[in-house]
PDB file of C-alpha atoms in Angstrom:
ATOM      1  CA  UNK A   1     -30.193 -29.234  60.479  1.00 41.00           C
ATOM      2  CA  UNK A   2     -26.912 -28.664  59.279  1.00 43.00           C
ATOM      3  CA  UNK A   3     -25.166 -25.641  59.427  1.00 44.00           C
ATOM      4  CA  UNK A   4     -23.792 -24.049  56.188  1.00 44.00           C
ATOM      5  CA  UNK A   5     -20.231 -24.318  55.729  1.00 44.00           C
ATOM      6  CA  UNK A   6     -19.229 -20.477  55.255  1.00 41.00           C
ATOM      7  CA  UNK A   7     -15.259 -21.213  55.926  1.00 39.00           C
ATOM      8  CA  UNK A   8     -15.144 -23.552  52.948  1.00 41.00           C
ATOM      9  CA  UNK A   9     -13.845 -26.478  55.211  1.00 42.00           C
ATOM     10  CA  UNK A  10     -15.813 -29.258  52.774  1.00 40.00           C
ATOM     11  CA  UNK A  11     -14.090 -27.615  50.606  1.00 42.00           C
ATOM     12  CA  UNK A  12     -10.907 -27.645  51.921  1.00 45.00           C
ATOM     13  CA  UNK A  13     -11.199 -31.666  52.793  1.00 47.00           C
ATOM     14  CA  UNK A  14     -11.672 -31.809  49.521  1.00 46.00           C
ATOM     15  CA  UNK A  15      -8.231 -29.979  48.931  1.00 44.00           C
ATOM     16  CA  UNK A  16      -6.531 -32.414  51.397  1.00 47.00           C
ATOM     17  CA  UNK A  17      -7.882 -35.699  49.470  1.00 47.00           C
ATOM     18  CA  UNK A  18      -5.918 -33.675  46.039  1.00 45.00           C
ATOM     19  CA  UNK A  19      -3.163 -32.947  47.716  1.00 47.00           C
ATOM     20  CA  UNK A  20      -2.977 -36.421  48.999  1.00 49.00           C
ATOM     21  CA  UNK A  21      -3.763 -37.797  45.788  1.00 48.00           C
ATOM     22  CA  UNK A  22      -0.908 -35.450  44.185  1.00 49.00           C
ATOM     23  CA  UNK A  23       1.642 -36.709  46.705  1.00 58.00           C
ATOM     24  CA  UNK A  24       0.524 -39.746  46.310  1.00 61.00           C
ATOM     25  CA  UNK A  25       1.113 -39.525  42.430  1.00 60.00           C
ATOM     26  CA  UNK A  26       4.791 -37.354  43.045  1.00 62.00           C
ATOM     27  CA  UNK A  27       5.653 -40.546  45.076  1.00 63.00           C
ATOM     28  CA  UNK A  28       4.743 -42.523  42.132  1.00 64.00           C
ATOM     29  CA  UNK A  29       6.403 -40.042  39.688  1.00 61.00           C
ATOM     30  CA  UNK A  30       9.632 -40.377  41.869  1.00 62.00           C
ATOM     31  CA  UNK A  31       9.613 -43.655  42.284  1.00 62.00           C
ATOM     32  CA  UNK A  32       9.533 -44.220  38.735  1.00 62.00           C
ATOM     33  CA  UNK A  33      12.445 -41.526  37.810  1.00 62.00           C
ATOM     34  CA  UNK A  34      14.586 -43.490  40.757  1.00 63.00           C
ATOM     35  CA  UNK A  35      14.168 -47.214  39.396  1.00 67.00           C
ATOM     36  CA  UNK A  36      14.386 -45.541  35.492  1.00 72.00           C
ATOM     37  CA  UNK A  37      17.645 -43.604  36.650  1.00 74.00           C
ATOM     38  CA  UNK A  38      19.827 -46.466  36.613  1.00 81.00           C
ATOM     39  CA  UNK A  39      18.686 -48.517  33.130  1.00 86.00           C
ATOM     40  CA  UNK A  40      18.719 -45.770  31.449  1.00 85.00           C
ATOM     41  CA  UNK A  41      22.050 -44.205  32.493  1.00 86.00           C
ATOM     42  CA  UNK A  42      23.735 -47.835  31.215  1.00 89.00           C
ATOM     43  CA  UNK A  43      22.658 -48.133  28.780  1.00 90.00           C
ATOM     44  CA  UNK A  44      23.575 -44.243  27.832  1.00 89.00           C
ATOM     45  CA  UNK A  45      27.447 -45.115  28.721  1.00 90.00           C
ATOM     46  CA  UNK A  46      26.812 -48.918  26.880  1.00 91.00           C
ATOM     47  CA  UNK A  47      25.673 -47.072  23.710  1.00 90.00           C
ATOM     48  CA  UNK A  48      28.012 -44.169  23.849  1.00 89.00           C
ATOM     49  CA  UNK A  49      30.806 -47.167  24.270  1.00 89.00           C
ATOM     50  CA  UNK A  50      30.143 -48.722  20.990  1.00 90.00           C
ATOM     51  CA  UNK A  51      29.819 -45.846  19.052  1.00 86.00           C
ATOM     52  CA  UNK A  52      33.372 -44.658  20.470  1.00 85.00           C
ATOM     53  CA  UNK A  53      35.254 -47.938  19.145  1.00 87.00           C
ATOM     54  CA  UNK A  54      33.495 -47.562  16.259  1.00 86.00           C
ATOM     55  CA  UNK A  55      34.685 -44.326  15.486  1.00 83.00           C
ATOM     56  CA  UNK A  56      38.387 -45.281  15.478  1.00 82.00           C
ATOM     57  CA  UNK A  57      39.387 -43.765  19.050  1.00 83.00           C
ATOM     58  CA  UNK A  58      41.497 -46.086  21.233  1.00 85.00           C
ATOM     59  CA  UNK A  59      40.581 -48.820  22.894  1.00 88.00           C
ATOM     60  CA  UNK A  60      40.804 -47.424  26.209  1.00 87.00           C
ATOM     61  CA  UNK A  61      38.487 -44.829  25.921  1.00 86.00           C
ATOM     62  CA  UNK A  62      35.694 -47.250  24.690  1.00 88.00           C
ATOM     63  CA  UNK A  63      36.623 -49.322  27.801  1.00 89.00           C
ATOM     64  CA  UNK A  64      36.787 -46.687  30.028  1.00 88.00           C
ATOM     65  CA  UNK A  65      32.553 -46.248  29.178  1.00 90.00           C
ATOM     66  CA  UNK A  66      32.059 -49.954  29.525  1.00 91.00           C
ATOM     67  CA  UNK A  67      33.972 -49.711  32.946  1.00 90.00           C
ATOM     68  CA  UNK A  68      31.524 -46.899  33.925  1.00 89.00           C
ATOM     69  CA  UNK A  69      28.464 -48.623  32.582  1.00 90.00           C
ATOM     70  CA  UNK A  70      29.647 -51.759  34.736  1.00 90.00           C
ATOM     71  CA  UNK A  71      30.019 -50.146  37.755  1.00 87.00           C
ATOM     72  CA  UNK A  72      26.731 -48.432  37.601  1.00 85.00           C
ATOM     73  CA  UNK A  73      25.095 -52.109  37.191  1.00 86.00           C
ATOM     74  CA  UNK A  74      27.130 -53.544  40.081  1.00 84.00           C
ATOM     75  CA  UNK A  75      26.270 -50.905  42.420  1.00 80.00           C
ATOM     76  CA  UNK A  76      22.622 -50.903  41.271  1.00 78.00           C
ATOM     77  CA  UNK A  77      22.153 -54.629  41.720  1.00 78.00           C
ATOM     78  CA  UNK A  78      24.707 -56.302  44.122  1.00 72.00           C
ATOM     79  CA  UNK A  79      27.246 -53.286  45.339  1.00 64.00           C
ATOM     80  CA  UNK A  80      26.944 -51.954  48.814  1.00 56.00           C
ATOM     81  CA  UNK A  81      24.174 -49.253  49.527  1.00 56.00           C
ATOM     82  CA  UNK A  82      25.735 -46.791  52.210  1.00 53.00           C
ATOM     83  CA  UNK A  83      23.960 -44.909  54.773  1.00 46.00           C
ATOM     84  CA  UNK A  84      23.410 -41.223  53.390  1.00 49.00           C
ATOM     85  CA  UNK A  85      25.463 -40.227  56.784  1.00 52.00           C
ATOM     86  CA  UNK A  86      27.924 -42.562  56.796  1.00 53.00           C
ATOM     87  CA  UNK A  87      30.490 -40.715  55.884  1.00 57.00           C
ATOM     88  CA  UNK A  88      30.755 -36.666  56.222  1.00 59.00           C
ATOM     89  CA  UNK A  89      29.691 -34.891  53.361  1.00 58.00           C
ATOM     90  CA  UNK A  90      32.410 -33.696  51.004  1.00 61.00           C
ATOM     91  CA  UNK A  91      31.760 -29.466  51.188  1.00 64.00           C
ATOM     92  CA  UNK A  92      33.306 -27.899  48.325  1.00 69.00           C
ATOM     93  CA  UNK A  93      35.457 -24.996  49.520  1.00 71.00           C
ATOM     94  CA  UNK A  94      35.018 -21.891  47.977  1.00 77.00           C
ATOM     95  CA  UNK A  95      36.466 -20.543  44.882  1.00 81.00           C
ATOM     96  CA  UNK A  96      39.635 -18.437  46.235  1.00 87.00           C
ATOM     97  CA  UNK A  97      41.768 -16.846  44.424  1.00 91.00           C
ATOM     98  CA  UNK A  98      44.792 -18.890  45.108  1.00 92.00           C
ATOM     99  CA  UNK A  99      42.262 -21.985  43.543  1.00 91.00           C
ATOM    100  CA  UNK A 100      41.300 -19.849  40.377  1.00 93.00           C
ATOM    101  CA  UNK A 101      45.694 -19.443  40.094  1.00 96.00           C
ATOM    102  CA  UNK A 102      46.546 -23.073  40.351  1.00 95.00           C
ATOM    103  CA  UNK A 103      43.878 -24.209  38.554  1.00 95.00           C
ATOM    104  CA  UNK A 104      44.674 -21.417  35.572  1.00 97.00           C
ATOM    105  CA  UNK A 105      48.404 -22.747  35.924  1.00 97.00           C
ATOM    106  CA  UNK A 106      47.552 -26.479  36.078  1.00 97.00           C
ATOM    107  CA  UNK A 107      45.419 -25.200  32.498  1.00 97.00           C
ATOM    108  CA  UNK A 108      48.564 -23.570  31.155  1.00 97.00           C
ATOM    109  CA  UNK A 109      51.047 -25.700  31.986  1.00 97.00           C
ATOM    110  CA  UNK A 110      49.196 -29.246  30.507  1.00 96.00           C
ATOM    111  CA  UNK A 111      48.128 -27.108  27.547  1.00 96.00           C
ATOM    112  CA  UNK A 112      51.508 -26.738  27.093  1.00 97.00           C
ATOM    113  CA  UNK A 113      52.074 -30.507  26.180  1.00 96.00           C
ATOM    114  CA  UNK A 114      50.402 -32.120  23.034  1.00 94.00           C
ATOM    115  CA  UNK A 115      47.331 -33.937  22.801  1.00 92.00           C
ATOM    116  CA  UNK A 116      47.801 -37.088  23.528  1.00 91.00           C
ATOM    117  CA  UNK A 117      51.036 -36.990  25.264  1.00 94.00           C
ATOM    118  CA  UNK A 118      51.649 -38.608  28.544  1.00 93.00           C
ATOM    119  CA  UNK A 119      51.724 -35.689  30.435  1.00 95.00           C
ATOM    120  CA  UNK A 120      48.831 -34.436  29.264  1.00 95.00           C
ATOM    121  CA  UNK A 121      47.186 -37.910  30.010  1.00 94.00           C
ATOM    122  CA  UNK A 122      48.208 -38.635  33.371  1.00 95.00           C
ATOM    123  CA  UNK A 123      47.681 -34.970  34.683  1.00 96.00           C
ATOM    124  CA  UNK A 124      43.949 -35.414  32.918  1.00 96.00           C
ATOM    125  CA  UNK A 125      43.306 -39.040  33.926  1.00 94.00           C
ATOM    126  CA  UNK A 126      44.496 -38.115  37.868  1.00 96.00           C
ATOM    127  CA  UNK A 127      41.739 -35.193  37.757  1.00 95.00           C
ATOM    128  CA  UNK A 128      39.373 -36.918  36.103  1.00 95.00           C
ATOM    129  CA  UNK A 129      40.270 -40.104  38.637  1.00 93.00           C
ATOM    130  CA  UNK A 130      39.726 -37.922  41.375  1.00 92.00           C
ATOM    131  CA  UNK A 131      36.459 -36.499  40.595  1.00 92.00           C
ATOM    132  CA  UNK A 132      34.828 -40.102  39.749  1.00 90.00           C
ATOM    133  CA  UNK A 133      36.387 -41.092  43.211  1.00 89.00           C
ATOM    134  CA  UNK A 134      34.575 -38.176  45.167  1.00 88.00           C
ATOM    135  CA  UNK A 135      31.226 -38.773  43.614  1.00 87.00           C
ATOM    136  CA  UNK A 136      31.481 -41.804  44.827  1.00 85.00           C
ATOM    137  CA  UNK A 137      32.362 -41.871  48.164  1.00 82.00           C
ATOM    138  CA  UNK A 138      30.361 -38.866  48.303  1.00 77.00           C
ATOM    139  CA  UNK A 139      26.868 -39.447  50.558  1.00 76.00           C
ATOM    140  CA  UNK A 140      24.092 -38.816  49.471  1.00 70.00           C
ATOM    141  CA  UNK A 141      22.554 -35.698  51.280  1.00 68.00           C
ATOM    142  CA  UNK A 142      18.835 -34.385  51.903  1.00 69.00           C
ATOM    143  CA  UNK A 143      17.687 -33.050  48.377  1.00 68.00           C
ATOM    144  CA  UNK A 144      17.609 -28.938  48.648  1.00 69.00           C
ATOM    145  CA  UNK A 145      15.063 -28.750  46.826  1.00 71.00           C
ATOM    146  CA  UNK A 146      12.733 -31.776  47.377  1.00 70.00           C
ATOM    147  CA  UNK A 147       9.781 -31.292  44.883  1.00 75.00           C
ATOM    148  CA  UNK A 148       9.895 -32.718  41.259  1.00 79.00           C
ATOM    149  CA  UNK A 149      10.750 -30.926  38.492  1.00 83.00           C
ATOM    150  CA  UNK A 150       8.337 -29.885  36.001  1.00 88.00           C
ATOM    151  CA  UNK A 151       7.593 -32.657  33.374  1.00 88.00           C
ATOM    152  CA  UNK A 152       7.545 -30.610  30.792  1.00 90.00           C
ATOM    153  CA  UNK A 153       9.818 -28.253  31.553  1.00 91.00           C
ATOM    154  CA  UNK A 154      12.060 -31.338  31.727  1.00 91.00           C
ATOM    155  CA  UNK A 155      11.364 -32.674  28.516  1.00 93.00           C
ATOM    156  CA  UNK A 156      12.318 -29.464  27.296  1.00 95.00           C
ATOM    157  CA  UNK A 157      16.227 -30.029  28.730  1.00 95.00           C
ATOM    158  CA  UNK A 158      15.906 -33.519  27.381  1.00 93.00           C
ATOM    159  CA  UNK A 159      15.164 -32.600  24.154  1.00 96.00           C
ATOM    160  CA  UNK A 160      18.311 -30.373  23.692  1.00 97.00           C
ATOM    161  CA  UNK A 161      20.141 -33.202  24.365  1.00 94.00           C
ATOM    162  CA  UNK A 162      18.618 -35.887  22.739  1.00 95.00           C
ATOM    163  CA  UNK A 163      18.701 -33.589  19.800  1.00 97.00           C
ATOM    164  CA  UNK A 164      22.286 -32.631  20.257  1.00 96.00           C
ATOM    165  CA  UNK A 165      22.819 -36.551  20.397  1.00 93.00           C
ATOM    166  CA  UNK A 166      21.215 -37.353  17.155  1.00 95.00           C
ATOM    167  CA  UNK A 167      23.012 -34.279  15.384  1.00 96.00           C
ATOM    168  CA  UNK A 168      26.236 -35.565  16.264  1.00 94.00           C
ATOM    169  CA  UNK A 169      25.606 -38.760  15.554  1.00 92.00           C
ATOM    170  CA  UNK A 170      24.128 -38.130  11.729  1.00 95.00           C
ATOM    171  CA  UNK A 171      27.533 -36.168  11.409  1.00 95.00           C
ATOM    172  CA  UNK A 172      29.538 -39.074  12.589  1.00 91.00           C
ATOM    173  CA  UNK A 173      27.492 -41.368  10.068  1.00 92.00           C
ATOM    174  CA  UNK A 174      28.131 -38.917   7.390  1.00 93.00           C
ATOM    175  CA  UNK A 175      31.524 -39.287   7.389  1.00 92.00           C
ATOM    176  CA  UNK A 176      33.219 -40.633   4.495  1.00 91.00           C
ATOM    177  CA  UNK A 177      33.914 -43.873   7.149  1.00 89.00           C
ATOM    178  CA  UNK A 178      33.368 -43.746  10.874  1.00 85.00           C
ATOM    179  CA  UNK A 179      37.107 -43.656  11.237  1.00 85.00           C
ATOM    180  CA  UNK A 180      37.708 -40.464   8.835  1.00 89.00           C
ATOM    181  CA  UNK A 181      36.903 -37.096  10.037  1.00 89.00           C
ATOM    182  CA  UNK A 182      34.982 -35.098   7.465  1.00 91.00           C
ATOM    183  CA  UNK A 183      34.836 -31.258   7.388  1.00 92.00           C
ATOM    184  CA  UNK A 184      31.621 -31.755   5.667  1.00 94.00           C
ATOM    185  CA  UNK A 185      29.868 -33.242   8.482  1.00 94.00           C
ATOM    186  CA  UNK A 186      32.310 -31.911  11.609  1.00 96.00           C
ATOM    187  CA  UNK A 187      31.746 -33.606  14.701  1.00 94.00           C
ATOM    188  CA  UNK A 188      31.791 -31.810  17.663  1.00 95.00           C
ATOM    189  CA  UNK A 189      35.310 -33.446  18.385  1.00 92.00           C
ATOM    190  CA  UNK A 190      36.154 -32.463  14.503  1.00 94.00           C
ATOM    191  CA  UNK A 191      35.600 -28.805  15.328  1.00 96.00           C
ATOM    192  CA  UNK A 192      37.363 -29.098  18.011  1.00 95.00           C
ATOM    193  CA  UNK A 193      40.638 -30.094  16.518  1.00 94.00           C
ATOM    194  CA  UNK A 194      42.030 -27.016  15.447  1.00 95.00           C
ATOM    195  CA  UNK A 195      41.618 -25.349  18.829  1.00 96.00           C
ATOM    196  CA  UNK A 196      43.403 -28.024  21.008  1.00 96.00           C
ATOM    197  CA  UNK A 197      46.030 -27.741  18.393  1.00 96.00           C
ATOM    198  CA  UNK A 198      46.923 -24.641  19.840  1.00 97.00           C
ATOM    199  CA  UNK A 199      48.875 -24.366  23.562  1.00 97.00           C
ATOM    200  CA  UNK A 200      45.937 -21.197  23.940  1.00 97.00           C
ATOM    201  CA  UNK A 201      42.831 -23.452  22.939  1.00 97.00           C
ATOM    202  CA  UNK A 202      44.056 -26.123  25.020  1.00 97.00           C
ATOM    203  CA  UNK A 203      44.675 -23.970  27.936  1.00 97.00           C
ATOM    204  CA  UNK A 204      41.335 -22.128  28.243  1.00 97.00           C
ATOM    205  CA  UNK A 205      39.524 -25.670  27.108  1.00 97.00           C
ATOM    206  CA  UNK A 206      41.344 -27.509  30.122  1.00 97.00           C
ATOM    207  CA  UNK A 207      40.250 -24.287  32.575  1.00 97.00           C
ATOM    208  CA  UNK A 208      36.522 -24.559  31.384  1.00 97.00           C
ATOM    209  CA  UNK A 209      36.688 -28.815  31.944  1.00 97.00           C
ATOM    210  CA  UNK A 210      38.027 -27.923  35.002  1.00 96.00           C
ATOM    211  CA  UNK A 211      35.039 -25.584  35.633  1.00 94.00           C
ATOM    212  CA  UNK A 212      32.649 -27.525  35.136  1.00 94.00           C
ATOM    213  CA  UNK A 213      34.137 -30.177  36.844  1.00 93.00           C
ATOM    214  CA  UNK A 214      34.139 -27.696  40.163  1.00 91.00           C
ATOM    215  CA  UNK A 215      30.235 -27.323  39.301  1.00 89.00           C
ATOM    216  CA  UNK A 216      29.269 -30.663  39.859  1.00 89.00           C
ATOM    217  CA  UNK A 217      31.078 -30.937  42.898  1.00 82.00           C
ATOM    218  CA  UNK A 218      28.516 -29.472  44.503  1.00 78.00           C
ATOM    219  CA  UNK A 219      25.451 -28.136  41.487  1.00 79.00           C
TER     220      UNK A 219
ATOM    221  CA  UNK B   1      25.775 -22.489   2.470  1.00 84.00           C
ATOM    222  CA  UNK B   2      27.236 -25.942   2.230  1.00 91.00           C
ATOM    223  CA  UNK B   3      26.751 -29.142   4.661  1.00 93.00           C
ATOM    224  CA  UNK B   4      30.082 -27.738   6.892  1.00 94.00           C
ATOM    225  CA  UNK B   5      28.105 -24.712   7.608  1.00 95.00           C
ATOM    226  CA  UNK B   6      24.351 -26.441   7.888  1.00 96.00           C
ATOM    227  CA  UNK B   7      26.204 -29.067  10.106  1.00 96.00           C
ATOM    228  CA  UNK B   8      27.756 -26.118  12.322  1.00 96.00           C
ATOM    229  CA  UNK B   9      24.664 -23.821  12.105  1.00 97.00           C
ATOM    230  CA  UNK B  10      22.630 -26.846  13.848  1.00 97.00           C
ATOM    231  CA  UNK B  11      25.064 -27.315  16.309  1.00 97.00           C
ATOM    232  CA  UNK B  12      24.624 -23.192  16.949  1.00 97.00           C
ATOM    233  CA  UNK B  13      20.794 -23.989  17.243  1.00 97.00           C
ATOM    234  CA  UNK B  14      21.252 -26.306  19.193  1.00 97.00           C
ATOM    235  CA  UNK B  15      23.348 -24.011  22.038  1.00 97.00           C
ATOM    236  CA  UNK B  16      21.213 -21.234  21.332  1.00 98.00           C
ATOM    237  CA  UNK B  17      18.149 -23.404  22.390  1.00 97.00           C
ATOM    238  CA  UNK B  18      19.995 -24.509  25.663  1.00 97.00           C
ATOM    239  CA  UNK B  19      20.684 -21.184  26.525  1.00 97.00           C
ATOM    240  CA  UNK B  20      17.115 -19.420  25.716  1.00 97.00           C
ATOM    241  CA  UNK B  21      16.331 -22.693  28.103  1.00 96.00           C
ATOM    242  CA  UNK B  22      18.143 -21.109  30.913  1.00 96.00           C
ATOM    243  CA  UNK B  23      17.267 -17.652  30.401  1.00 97.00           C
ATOM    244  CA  UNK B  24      13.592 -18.801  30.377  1.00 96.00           C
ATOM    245  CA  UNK B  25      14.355 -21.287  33.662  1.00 95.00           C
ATOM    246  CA  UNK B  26      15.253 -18.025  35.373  1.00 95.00           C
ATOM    247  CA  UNK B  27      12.139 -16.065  34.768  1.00 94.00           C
ATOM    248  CA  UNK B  28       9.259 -15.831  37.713  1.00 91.00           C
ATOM    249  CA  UNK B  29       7.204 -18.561  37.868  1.00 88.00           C
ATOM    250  CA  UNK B  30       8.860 -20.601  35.119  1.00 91.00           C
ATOM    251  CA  UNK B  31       7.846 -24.477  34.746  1.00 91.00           C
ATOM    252  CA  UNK B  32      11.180 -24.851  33.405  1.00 93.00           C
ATOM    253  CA  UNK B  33      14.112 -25.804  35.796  1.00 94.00           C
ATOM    254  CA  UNK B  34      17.273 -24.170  35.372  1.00 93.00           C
ATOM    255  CA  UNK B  35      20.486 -26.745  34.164  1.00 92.00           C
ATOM    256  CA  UNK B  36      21.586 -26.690  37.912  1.00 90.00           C
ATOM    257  CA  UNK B  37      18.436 -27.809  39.254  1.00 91.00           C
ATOM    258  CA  UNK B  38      17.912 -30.355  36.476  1.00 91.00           C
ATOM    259  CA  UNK B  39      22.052 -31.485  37.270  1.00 90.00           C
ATOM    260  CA  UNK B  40      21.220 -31.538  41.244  1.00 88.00           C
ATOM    261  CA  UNK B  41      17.586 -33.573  40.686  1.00 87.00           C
ATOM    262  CA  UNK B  42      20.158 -36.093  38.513  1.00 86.00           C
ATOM    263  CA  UNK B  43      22.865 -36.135  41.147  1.00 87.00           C
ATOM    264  CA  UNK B  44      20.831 -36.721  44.079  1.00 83.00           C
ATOM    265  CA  UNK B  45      21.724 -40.875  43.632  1.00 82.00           C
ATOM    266  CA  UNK B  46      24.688 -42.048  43.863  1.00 83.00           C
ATOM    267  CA  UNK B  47      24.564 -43.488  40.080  1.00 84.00           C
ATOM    268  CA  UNK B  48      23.243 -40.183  38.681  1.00 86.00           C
ATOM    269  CA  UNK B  49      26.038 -38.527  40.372  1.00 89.00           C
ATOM    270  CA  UNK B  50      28.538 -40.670  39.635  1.00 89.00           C
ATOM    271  CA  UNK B  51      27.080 -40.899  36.094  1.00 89.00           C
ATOM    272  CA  UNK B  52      27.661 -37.177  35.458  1.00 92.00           C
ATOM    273  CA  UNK B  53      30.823 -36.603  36.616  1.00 93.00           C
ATOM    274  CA  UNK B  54      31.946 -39.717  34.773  1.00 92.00           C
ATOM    275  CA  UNK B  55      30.988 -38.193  31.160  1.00 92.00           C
ATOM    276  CA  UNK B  56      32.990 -35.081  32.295  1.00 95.00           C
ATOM    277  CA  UNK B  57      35.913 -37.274  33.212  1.00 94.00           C
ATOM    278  CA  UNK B  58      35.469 -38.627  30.092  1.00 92.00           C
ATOM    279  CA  UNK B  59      35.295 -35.580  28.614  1.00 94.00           C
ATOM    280  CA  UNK B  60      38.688 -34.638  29.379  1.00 95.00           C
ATOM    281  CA  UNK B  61      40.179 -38.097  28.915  1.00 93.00           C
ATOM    282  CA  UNK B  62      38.681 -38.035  25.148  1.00 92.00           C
ATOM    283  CA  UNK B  63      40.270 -34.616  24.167  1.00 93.00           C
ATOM    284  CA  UNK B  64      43.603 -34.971  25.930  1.00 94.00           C
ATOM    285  CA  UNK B  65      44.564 -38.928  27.093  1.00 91.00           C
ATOM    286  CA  UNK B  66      46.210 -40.758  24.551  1.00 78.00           C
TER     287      UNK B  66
END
């Protein structure tokens, strides 16, 4: 006769088979998001690459997207996977004070050029350089925080942006041409103009690009 | 209220939804990750990573290289 099972342990077996069939489904669900990374961040840099010579801005900016959308492919198909510890992982140092000053000065002293000027290019395309270069080289450590994020939760962050994409992009169709800026239908950049015509706007816009550039160092 | 301010008023929605996001993201037990978890989940491959901080490279390059 068998005895009854007053600790629940059936019960728990049957917990074990649904968290094994839940990991089994999160290793799905991952494996998924991990081949769908790649497609769909190419075709995000393609798209945003014709719609940028289409608008009228120069050439190189365009080509700077298809140069990022190309080197995504190569390294997804035939460029070299490294070993996550092959090289040491880059550590971001912390924010000091002497940072925050050179960074503010870096911010005031480019602001001080125009848009557009080489000064203001170099200095941007050498930080910008920089920061493409570290991510990179950068290996690719143990995940912090290893379980997937919420689906819909997700969806919810996706559908800012998608949203934010398709706002800006019936503003850019609504301009009298794709090559005329309309205060009608502003564009984000449109708005922007008349604060990076100031040395101020384009002072405290260069400190928050370089901000956020210090959060993705290391999100 | 003409199309400059509905086209500026969406684009104030549209912030204003991001950040209720975050708020929410931050509250116990929420299903919704915060913008540094969902930047970290992105960034954990080398293409997501270097993805990212491409568009903020760009980002700079498009309001200040000539």
């Amino acid at each position: 006769m068998t005895e009854p099972d007053p600790v629940g342990s059936i019960g728990n077996e049957a917990a074990g088979r649904r968290g094994d069939e839940l990991s089994g489904h999160d290793e799905t669900q991952r494996a998924f998001l991990t081949t769908a990374r790649e497609p769909i961040l190419i075709a995000i840099f393609l798209l945003a690459g014709i719609f940028d010579l289409l608008s009228g801005d120069p050439i190189v900016h365009g080509a700077a997207l298809f140069a990022i959308a190309g080197a995504l492919a190569f390294d997804a198909t035939i460029g070299r996977r490294e070993e996550p510890t092959a090289r040491p992982a880059v550590v971001r140092p912390a924010l000091s004070p002497t940072l925050v000053v050179l960074a503010v000065a870096y911010a005031v002293f480019i602001g001080s050029f125009a848009r557009y000027s080489w000064p203001s290019s170099l200095a941007v395309v050498a930080v910008g350089a920089a920061g493409v270069a570290i991510a990179w080289r950068r290996p690719i450590g143990p995940d912090p925080d290893p379980t997937l994020l919420d689906p819909a939760g997700t969806m919810a962050w996706v559908g800012v942006f998608v949203v934010l994409a398709l706002w800006e992009l019936s503003a850019l169709l609504l301009q009298p041409s794709l090559t005329t800026a309309s205060q009608a239908h502003p564009t984000i950049s449109t708005l922007m103009d008349p604060v990076l015509a100031t040395h101020l706007g384009r002072s405290i816009t260069l400190v928050l690009w370089l901000a956020f550039g210090w959060f993705l160092v290391d999100p | 209220m003409n199309s400059h301010d509905v086209t500026v008023a969406g684009y104030a929605m549209i912030a204003s939804a991001g950040m209720g996001l975050e708020v929410l993201a931050h509250r116990a037990g929420s299903r919704i990750p915060s913008l540094r978890r969902v930047f970290r989940h992105l960034m954990q491959s080398r293409s997501g990573r270097v993805g990212v901080v491409a568009a903020w490279a760009w980002l700079g390059m498009h309001y200040f290289v000539r």
